[in-house]
mmCIF file of C-alpha atoms and ligand atoms in Angstrom:
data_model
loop_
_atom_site.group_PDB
_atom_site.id
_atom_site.type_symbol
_atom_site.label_atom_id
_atom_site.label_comp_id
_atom_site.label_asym_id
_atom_site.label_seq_id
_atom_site.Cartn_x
_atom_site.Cartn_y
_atom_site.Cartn_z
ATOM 1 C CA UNK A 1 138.824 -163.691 56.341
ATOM 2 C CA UNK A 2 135.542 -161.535 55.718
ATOM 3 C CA UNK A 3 137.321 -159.392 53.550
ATOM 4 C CA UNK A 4 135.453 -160.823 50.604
ATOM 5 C CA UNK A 5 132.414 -160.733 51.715
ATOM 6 C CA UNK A 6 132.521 -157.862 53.024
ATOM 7 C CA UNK A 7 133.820 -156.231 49.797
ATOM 8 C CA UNK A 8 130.643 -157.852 47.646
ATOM 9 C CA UNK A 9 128.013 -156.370 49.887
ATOM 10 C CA UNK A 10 126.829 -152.689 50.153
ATOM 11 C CA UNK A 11 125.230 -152.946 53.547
ATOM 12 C CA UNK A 12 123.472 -150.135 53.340
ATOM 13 C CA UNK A 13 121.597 -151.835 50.844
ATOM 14 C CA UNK A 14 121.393 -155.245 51.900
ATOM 15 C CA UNK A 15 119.344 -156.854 54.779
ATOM 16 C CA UNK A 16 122.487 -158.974 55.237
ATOM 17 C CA UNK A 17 124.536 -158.494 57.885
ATOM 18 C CA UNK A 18 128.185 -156.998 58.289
ATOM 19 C CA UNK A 19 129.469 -159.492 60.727
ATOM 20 C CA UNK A 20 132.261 -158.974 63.041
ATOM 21 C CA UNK A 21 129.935 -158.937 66.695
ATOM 22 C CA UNK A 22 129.787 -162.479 67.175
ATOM 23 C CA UNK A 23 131.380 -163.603 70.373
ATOM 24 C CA UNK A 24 133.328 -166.954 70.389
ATOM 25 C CA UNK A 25 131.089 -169.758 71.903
ATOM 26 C CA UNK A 26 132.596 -172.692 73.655
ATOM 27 C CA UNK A 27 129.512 -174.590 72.318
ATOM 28 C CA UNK A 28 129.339 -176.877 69.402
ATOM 29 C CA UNK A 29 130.106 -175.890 66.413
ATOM 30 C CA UNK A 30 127.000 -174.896 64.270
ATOM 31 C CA UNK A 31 126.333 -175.444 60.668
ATOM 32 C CA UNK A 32 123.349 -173.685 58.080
ATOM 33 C CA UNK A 33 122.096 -174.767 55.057
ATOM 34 C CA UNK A 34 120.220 -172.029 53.193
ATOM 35 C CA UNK A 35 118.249 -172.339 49.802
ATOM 36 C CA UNK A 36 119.073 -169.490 48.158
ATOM 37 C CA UNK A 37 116.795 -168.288 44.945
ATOM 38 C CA UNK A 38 119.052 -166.082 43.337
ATOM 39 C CA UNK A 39 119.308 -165.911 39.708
ATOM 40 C CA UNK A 40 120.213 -170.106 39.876
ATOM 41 C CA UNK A 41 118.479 -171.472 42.755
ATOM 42 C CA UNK A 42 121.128 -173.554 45.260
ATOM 43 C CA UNK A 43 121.830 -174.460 48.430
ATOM 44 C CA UNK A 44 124.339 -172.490 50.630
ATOM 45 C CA UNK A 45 125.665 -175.592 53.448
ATOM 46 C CA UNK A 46 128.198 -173.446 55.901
ATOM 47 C CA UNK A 47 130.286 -174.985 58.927
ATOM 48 C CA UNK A 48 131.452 -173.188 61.426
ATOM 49 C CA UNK A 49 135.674 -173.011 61.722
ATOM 50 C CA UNK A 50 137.458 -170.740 63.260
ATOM 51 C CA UNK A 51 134.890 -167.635 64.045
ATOM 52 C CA UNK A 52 133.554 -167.891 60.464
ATOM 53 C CA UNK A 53 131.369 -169.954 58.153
ATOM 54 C CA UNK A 54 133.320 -171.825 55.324
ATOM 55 C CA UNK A 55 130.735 -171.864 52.968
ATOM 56 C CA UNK A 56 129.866 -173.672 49.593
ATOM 57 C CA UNK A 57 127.076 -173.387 47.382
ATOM 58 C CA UNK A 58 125.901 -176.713 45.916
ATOM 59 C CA UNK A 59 123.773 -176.398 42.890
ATOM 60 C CA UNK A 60 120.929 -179.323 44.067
ATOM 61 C CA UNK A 61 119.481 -180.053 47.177
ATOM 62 C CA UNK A 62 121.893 -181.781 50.087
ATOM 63 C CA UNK A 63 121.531 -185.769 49.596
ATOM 64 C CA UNK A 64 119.691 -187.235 52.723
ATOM 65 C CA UNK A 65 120.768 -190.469 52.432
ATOM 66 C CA UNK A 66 123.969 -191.967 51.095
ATOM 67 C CA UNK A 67 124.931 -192.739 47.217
ATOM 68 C CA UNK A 68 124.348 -189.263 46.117
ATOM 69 C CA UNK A 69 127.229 -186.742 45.085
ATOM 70 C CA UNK A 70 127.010 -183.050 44.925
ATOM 71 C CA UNK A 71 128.783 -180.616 43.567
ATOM 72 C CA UNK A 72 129.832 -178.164 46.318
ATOM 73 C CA UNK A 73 131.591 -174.575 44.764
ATOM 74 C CA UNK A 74 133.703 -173.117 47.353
ATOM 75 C CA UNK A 75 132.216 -169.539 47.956
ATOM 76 C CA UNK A 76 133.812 -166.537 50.570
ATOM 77 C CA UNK A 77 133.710 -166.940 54.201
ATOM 78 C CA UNK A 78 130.722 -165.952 55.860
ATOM 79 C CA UNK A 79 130.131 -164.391 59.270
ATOM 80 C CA UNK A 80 128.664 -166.254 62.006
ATOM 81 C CA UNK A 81 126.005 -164.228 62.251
ATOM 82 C CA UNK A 82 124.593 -165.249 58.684
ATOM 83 C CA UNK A 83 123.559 -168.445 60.398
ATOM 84 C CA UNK A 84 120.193 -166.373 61.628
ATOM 85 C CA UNK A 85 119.981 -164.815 58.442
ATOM 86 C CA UNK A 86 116.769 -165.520 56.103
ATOM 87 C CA UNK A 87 115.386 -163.059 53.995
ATOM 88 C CA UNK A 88 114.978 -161.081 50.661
ATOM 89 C CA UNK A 89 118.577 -160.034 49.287
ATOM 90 C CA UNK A 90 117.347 -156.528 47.188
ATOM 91 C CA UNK A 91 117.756 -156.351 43.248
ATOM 92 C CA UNK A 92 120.958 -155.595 41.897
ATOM 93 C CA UNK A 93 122.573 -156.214 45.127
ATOM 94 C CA UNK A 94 125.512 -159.690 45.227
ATOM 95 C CA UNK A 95 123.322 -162.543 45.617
ATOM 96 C CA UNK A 96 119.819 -161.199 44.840
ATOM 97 C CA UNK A 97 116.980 -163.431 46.039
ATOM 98 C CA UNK A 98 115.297 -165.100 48.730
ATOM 99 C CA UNK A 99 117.038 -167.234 51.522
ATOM 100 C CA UNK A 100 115.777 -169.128 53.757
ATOM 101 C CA UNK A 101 117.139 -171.816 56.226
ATOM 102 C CA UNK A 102 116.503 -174.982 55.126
ATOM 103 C CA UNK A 103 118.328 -176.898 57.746
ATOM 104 C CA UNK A 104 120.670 -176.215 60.525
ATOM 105 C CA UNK A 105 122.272 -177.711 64.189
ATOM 106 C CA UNK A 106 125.472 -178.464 65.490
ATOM 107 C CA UNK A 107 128.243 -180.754 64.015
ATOM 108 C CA UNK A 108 131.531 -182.401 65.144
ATOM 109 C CA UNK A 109 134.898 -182.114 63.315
ATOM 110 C CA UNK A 110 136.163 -185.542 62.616
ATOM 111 C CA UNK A 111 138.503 -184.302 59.698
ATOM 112 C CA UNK A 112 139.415 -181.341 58.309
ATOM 113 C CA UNK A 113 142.245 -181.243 55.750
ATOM 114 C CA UNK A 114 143.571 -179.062 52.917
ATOM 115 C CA UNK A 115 141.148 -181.660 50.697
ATOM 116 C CA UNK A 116 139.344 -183.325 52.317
ATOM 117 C CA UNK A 117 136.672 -182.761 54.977
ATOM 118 C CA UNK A 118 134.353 -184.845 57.197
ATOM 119 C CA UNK A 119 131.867 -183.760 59.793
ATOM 120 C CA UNK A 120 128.837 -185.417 61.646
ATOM 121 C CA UNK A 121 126.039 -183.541 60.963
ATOM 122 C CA UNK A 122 122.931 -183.020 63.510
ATOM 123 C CA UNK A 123 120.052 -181.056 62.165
ATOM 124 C CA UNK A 124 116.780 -181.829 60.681
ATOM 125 C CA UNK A 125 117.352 -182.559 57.599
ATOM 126 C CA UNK A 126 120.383 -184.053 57.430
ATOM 127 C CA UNK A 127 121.973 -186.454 60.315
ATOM 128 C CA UNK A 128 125.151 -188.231 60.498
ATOM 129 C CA UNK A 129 128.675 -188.455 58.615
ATOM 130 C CA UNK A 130 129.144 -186.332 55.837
ATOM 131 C CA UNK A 131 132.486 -185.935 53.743
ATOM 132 C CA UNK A 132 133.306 -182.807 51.481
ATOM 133 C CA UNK A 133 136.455 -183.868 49.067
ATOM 134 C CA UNK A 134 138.326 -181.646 46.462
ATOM 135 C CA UNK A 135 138.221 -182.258 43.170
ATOM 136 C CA UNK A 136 141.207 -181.182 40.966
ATOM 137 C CA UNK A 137 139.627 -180.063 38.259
ATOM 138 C CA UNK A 138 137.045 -177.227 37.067
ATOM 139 C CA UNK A 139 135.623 -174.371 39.116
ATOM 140 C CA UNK A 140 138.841 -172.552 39.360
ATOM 141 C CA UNK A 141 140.018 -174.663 41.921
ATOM 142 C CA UNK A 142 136.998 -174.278 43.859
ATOM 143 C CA UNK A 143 134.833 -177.425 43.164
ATOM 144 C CA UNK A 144 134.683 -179.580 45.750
ATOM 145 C CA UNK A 145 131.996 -182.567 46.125
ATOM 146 C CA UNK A 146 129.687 -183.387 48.982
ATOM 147 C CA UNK A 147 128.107 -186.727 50.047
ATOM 148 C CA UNK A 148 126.630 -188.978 52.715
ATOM 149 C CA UNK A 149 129.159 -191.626 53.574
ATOM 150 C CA UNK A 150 127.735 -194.852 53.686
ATOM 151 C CA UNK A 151 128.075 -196.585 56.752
ATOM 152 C CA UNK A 152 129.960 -199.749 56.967
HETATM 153 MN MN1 LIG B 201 124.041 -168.205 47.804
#
C-alpha cells in the first residue's frame, strides 16, 4: 500500500522517511495533522488503518467546531512512521516545503465505509466526532469532505 509513496520520494534526497519498520501496536489508533507549506499551503489529517496512514490533504485549516466543511483530497498512503515526521522537504523533491505537526493523538473507529468515514478524534486541536464523506464528483474521484458533526 506504500507503493506510491514510496515511488514519489527519492530518499536519498528527502528527510522523509521510507517506512516499512514500524511494529504493529495494540494501542489506539493514532492520527497527525501536518501543515504542510509546499507550493499551496494545506493541511495533511492522516488516521491510522491497517499499518498505514490514509491520508488527505485539505486545502484550509481543520474546522474546530461544527458547521464548517472542508474539502479533504484523498492523497497515497503514508507510513506510520510519518506521524513523527516534521521538517524541511528539499527543493525539487515531491512535496517541497516545511511540515510541521499541527495536531495529533489517538482516535476511535466508529465507521469506516467505502464512503463514508467517522472517527472520534482526541488531540489538541481537535476533540470529538468527526465524519469524512465522499463526494461524487471532481478530484478524480478523490474529493472527499471533512467536518465536525454537530452533536445532537
Ligand atoms: Mn502535503
Amino acid at each position: 500500500m506504500l507503493e506510491e509513496y514510496e515511488k514519489k520520494r527519492d530518499f536519498e534526497k528527502t528527510p522523509e522517511p521510507p517506512g516499512g519498520g514500524s511494529k504493529k501496536g495494540s494501542k489506539k489508533p493514532i492520527f497527525v495533522i501536518q501543515k504542510h507549506d509546499a507550493s499551496t499551503l494545506h493541511y495533511d489529517f492522516r488516521l491510522e488503518v491497517d499499518g498505514v496512514l490514509k491520508s488527505w490533504a485539505v486545502p484550509k485549516e481543520p474546522p474546530k467546531k461544527a458547521g464548517i466543511k472542508r474539502l479533504a483530497i484523498l492523497t497515497e498512503d503514508h507510513p506510520l512512521e510519518y506521524a513523527d515526521f516534521e521538517g524541511e522537504i528539499p527543493e525539487g523533491e515531491y512535496g517541497a516545503g516545511k511540515v510541521e505537526i499541527w495536531d495529533r493523538g489517538t482516535f476511535e473507529l466508529r465507521k469506516y465505509e467505502e464512503k463514508e468515514i467517522i472517527v472520534t478524534l482526541e488531540g489538541k486541536e481537535l476533540q470529538g466526532d468527526y465524519v469524512l464523506i465522499r463526494t461524487k464528483y471532481g478530484n478524480e474521484g478523490k474529493g472527499w469532505l471533512f467536518f465536525k458533526k454537530k452533536t445532537d
